[in-house]
Tab-separated table of C-alpha atoms in Angstrom:
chain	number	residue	atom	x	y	z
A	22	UNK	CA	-7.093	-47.325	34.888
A	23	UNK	CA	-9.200	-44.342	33.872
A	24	UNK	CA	-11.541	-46.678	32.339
A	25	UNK	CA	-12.760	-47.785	35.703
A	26	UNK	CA	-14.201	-44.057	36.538
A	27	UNK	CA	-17.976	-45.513	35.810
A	28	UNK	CA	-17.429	-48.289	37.989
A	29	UNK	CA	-15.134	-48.521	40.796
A	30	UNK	CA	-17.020	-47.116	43.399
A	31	UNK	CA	-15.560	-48.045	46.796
A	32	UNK	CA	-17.476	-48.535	50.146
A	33	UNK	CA	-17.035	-49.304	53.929
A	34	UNK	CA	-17.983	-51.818	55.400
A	35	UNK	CA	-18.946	-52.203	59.491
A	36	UNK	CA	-19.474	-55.080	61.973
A	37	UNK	CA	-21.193	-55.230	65.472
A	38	UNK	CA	-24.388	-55.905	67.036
A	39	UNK	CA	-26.824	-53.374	68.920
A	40	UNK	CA	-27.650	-55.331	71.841
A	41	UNK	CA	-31.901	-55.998	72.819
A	42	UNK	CA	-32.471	-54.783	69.246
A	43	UNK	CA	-32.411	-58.201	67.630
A	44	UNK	CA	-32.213	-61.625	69.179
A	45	UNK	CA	-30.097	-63.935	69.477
A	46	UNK	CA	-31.528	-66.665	67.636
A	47	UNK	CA	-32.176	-64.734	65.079
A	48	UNK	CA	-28.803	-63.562	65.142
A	49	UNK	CA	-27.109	-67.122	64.670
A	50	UNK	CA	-29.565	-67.640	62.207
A	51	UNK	CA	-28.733	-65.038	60.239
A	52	UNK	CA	-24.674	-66.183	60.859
A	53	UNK	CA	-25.370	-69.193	59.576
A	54	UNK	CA	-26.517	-68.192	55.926
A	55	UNK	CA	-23.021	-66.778	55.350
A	56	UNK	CA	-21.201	-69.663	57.492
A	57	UNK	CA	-20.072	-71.390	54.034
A	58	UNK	CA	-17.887	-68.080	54.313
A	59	UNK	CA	-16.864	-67.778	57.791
A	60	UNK	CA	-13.972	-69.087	57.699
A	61	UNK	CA	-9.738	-68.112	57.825
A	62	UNK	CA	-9.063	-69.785	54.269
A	63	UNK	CA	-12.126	-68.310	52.051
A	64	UNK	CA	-12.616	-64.529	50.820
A	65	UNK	CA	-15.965	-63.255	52.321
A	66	UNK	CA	-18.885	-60.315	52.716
A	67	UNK	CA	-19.932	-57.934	55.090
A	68	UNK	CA	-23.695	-57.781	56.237
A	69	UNK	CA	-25.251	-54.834	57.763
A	70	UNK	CA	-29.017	-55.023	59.122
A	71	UNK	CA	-30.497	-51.630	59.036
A	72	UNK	CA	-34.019	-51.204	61.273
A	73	UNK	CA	-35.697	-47.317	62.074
A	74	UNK	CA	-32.399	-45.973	60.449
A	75	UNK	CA	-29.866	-47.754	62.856
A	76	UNK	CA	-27.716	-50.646	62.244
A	77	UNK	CA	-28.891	-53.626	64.240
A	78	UNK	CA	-26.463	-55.735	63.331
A	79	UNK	CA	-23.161	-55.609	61.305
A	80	UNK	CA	-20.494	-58.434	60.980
A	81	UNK	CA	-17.894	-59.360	58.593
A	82	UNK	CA	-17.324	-63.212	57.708
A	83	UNK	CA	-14.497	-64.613	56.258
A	84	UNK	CA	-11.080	-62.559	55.038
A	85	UNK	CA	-10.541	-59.413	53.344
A	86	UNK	CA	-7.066	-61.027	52.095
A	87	UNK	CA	-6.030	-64.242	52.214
A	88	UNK	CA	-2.439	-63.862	51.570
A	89	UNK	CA	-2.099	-61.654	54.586
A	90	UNK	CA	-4.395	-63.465	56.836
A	91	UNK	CA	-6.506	-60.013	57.026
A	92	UNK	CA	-10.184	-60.503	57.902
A	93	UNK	CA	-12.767	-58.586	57.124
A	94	UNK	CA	-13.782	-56.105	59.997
A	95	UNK	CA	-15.876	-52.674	60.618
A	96	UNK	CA	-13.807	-50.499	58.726
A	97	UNK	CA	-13.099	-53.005	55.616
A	98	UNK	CA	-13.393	-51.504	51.965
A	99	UNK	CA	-15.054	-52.858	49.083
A	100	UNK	CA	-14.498	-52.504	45.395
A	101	UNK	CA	-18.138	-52.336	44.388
A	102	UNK	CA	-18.040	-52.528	40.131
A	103	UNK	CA	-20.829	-51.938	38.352
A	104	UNK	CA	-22.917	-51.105	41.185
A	105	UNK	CA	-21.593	-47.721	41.293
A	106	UNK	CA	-24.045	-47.435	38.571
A	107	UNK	CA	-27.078	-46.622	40.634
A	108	UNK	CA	-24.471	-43.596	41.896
A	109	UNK	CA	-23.421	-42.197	38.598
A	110	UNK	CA	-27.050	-42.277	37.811
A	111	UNK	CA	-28.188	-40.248	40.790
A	112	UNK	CA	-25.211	-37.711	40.046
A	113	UNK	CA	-26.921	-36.874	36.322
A	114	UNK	CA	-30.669	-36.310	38.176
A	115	UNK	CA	-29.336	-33.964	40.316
A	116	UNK	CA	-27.572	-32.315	37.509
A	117	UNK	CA	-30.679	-32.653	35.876
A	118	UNK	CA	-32.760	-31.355	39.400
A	119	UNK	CA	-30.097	-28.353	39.491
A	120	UNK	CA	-31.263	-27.450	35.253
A	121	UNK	CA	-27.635	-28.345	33.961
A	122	UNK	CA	-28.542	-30.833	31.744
A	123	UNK	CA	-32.451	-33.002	30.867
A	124	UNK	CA	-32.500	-35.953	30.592
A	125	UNK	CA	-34.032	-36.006	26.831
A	126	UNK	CA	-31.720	-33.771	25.807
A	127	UNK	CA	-29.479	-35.307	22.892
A	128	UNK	CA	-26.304	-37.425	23.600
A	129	UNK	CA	-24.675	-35.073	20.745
A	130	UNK	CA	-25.574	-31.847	23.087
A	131	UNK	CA	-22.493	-32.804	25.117
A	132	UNK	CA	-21.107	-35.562	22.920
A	133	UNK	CA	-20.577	-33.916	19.488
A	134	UNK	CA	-17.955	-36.361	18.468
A	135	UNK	CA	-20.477	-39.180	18.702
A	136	UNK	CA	-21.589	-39.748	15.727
A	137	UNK	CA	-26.179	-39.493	14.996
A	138	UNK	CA	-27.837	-42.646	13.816
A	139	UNK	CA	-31.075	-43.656	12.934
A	140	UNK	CA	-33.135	-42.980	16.178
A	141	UNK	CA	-31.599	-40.008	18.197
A	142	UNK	CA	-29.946	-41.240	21.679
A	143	UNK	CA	-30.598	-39.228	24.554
A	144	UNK	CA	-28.845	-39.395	28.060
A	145	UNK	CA	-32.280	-41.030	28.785
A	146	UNK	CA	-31.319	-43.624	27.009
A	147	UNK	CA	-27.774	-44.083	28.603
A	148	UNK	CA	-29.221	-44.246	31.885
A	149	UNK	CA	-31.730	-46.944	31.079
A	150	UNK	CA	-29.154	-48.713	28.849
A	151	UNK	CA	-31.426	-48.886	25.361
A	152	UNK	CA	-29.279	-46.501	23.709
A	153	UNK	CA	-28.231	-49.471	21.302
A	154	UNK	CA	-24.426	-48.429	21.862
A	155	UNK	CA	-21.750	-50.799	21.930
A	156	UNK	CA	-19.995	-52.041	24.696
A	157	UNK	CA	-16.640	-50.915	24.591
A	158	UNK	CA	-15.328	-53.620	26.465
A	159	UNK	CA	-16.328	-55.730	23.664
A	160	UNK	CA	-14.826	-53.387	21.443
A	161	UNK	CA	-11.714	-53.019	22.986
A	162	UNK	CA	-11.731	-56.916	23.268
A	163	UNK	CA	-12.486	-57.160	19.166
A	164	UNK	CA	-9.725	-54.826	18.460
A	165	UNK	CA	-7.226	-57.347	20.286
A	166	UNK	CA	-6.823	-55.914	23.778
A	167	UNK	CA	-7.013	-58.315	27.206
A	168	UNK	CA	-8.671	-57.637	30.474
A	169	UNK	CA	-5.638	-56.355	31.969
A	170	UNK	CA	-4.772	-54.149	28.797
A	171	UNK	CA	-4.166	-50.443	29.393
A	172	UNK	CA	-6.287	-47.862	27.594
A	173	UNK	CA	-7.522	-44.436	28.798
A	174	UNK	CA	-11.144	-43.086	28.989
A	175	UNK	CA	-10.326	-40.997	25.412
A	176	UNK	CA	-9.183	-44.593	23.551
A	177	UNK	CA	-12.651	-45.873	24.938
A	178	UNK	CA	-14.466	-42.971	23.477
A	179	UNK	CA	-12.278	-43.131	19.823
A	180	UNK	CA	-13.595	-46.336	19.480
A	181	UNK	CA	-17.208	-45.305	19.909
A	182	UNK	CA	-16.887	-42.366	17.943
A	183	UNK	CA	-15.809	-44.702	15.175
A	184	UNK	CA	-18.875	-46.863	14.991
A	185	UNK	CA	-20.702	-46.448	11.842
A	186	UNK	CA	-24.038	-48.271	13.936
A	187	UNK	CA	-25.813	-49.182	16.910
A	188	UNK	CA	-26.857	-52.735	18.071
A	189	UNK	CA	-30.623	-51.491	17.577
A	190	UNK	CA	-32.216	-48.209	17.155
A	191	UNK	CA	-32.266	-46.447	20.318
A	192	UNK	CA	-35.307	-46.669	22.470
A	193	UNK	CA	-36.510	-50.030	20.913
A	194	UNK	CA	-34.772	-52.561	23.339
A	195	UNK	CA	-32.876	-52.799	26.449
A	196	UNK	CA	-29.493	-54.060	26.353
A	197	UNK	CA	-26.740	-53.707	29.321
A	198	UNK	CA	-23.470	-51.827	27.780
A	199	UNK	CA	-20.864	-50.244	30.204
A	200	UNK	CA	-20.569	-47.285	27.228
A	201	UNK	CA	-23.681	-45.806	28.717
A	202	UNK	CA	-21.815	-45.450	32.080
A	203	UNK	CA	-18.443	-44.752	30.814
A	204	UNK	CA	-20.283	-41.250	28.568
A	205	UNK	CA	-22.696	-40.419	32.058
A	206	UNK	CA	-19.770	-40.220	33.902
A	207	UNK	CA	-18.107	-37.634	31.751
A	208	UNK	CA	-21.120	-35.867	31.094
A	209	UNK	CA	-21.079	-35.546	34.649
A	210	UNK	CA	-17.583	-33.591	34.475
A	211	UNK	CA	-19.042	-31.578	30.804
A	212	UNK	CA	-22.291	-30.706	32.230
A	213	UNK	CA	-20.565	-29.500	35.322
A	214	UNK	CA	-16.793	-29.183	35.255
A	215	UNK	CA	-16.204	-31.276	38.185
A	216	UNK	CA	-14.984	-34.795	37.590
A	217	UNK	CA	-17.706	-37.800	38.193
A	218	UNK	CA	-15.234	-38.289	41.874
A	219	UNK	CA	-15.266	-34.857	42.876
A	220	UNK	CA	-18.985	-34.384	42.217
A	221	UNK	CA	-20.078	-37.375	43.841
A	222	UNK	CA	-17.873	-36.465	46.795
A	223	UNK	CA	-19.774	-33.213	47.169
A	224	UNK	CA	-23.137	-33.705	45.974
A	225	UNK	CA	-23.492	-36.814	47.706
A	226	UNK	CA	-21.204	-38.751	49.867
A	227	UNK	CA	-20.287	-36.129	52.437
A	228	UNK	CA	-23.447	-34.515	52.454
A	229	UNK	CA	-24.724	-38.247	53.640
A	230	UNK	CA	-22.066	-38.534	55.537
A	231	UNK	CA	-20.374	-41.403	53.953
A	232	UNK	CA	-16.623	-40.632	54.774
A	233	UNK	CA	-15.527	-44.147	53.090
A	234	UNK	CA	-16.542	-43.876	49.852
A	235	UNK	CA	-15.442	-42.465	46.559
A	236	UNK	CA	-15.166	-43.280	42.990
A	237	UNK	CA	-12.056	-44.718	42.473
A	238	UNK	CA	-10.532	-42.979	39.097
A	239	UNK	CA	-6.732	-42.710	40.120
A	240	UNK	CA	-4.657	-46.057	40.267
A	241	UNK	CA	-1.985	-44.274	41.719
A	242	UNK	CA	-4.633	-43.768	45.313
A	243	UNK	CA	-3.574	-45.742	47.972
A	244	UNK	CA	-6.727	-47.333	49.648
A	245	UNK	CA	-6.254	-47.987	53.227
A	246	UNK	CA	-7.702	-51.609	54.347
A	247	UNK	CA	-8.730	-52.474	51.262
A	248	UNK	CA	-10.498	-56.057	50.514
A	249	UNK	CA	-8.893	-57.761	47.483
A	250	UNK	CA	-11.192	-59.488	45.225
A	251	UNK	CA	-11.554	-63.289	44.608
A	252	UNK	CA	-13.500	-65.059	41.912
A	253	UNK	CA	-14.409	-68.910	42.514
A	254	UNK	CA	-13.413	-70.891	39.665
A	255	UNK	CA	-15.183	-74.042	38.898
A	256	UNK	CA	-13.149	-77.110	38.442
């Protein structure tokens, strides 16, 4: 869903070991803190050990799906969420580095539809989540739609156009809403007319070389190997 654009950044994962560079000991120490996971009937992680700016040691444990009996090896994909944040956020200070946008400059600047309250909001704010906005996952849950609900990136922003109020006054407290992520990323595509994905890509990814990733924003893209995601429910 569209709605995923400020969070469903994908990444690689790799596995291996750089022999002399760590030892073994070490090694099996480090394989046992994820050993809980190392196994053929348990979703698990990836680890990668970076030292002078060269992996040292990278390994998967446990499986990337367990209804396949896929494990999770070198060239494994993850679905990272919300910590695409730190991404999104990088992608507005160098649109902010290149003089396309500040970040004090007023969420209305870009947003006009968004209505002004008490304390102006600035994409300051968004980034540092005190803007006081609403989460519209919590909105979207309020006005009757599930998890698994379809809704597009414009229903999202209808809803917070409609809000007659913030939680606080913007600036006065911090409080962790996904509508500060779901507006950066497209002020990312009105600030520079190339979607949050394609400016990433560009700006960022290939320039570090990171061939894997991508902000996900099209359910119809096939991702090749992968991981599904699991959630441990307590009994």
């Amino acid at each position: 869903m569209n709605r995923l654009l400020a969070c469903s950044l994908l990444l690689a994962a790799a596995s291996g070991w750089l022999p002399g560079s760590v030892s073994r000991d070490t090694l099996t120490r480090v394989d046992g803190l994820f050993a809980e996971f190392d196994r053929s009937n348990s979703p698990g992680c990836a680890l990668g050990v970076i030292r002078d700016g060269r992996f040292v040691y990278r390994r998967g444990y446990g499986m990337a799906n367990l209804e396949w009996g896929i494990a999770i090896g070198s060239d494994t994909v993850f679905r990272i969420g919300s910590t695409s944040k730190q991404f999104t956020a990088a992608a507005v200070a160098l649109l902010a580095r290149q003089g396309k946008l500040s970040l004090d400059d007023e969420l209305q600047k870009f947003f006009p539809e968004i209505p002004r309250y008490s304390n102006p909001i600035t994409i300051r704010h968004l980034v540092h989540h005190t803007s006081g906005l609403r989460d519209y996952l919590t909105l979207a849950s309020l006005s009757g739609l599930r998890d698994d609900d379809y809704y597009t990136d414009a229903e999202a922003l209808e809803m917070l156009a409609r809000q007659k109020d913030t939680n606080f006054p913007a600036g006065e407290q911090y409080l962790y809403s996904n509508s500060n992520y779901l507006l950066l990323a497209h002020l990312v595509q009105r600030a520079s007319g190339r979607t949050l994905s394609e400016f990433a890509r560009e700006e960022i990814f290939e320039p570090l070389g990171m061939e894997n990733t991508h902000f996900h924003d099209d359910q119809k893209h096939v991702v090749a190997r992968r991981a599904a995601g699991y959630r441990r429910l307590d009994e």
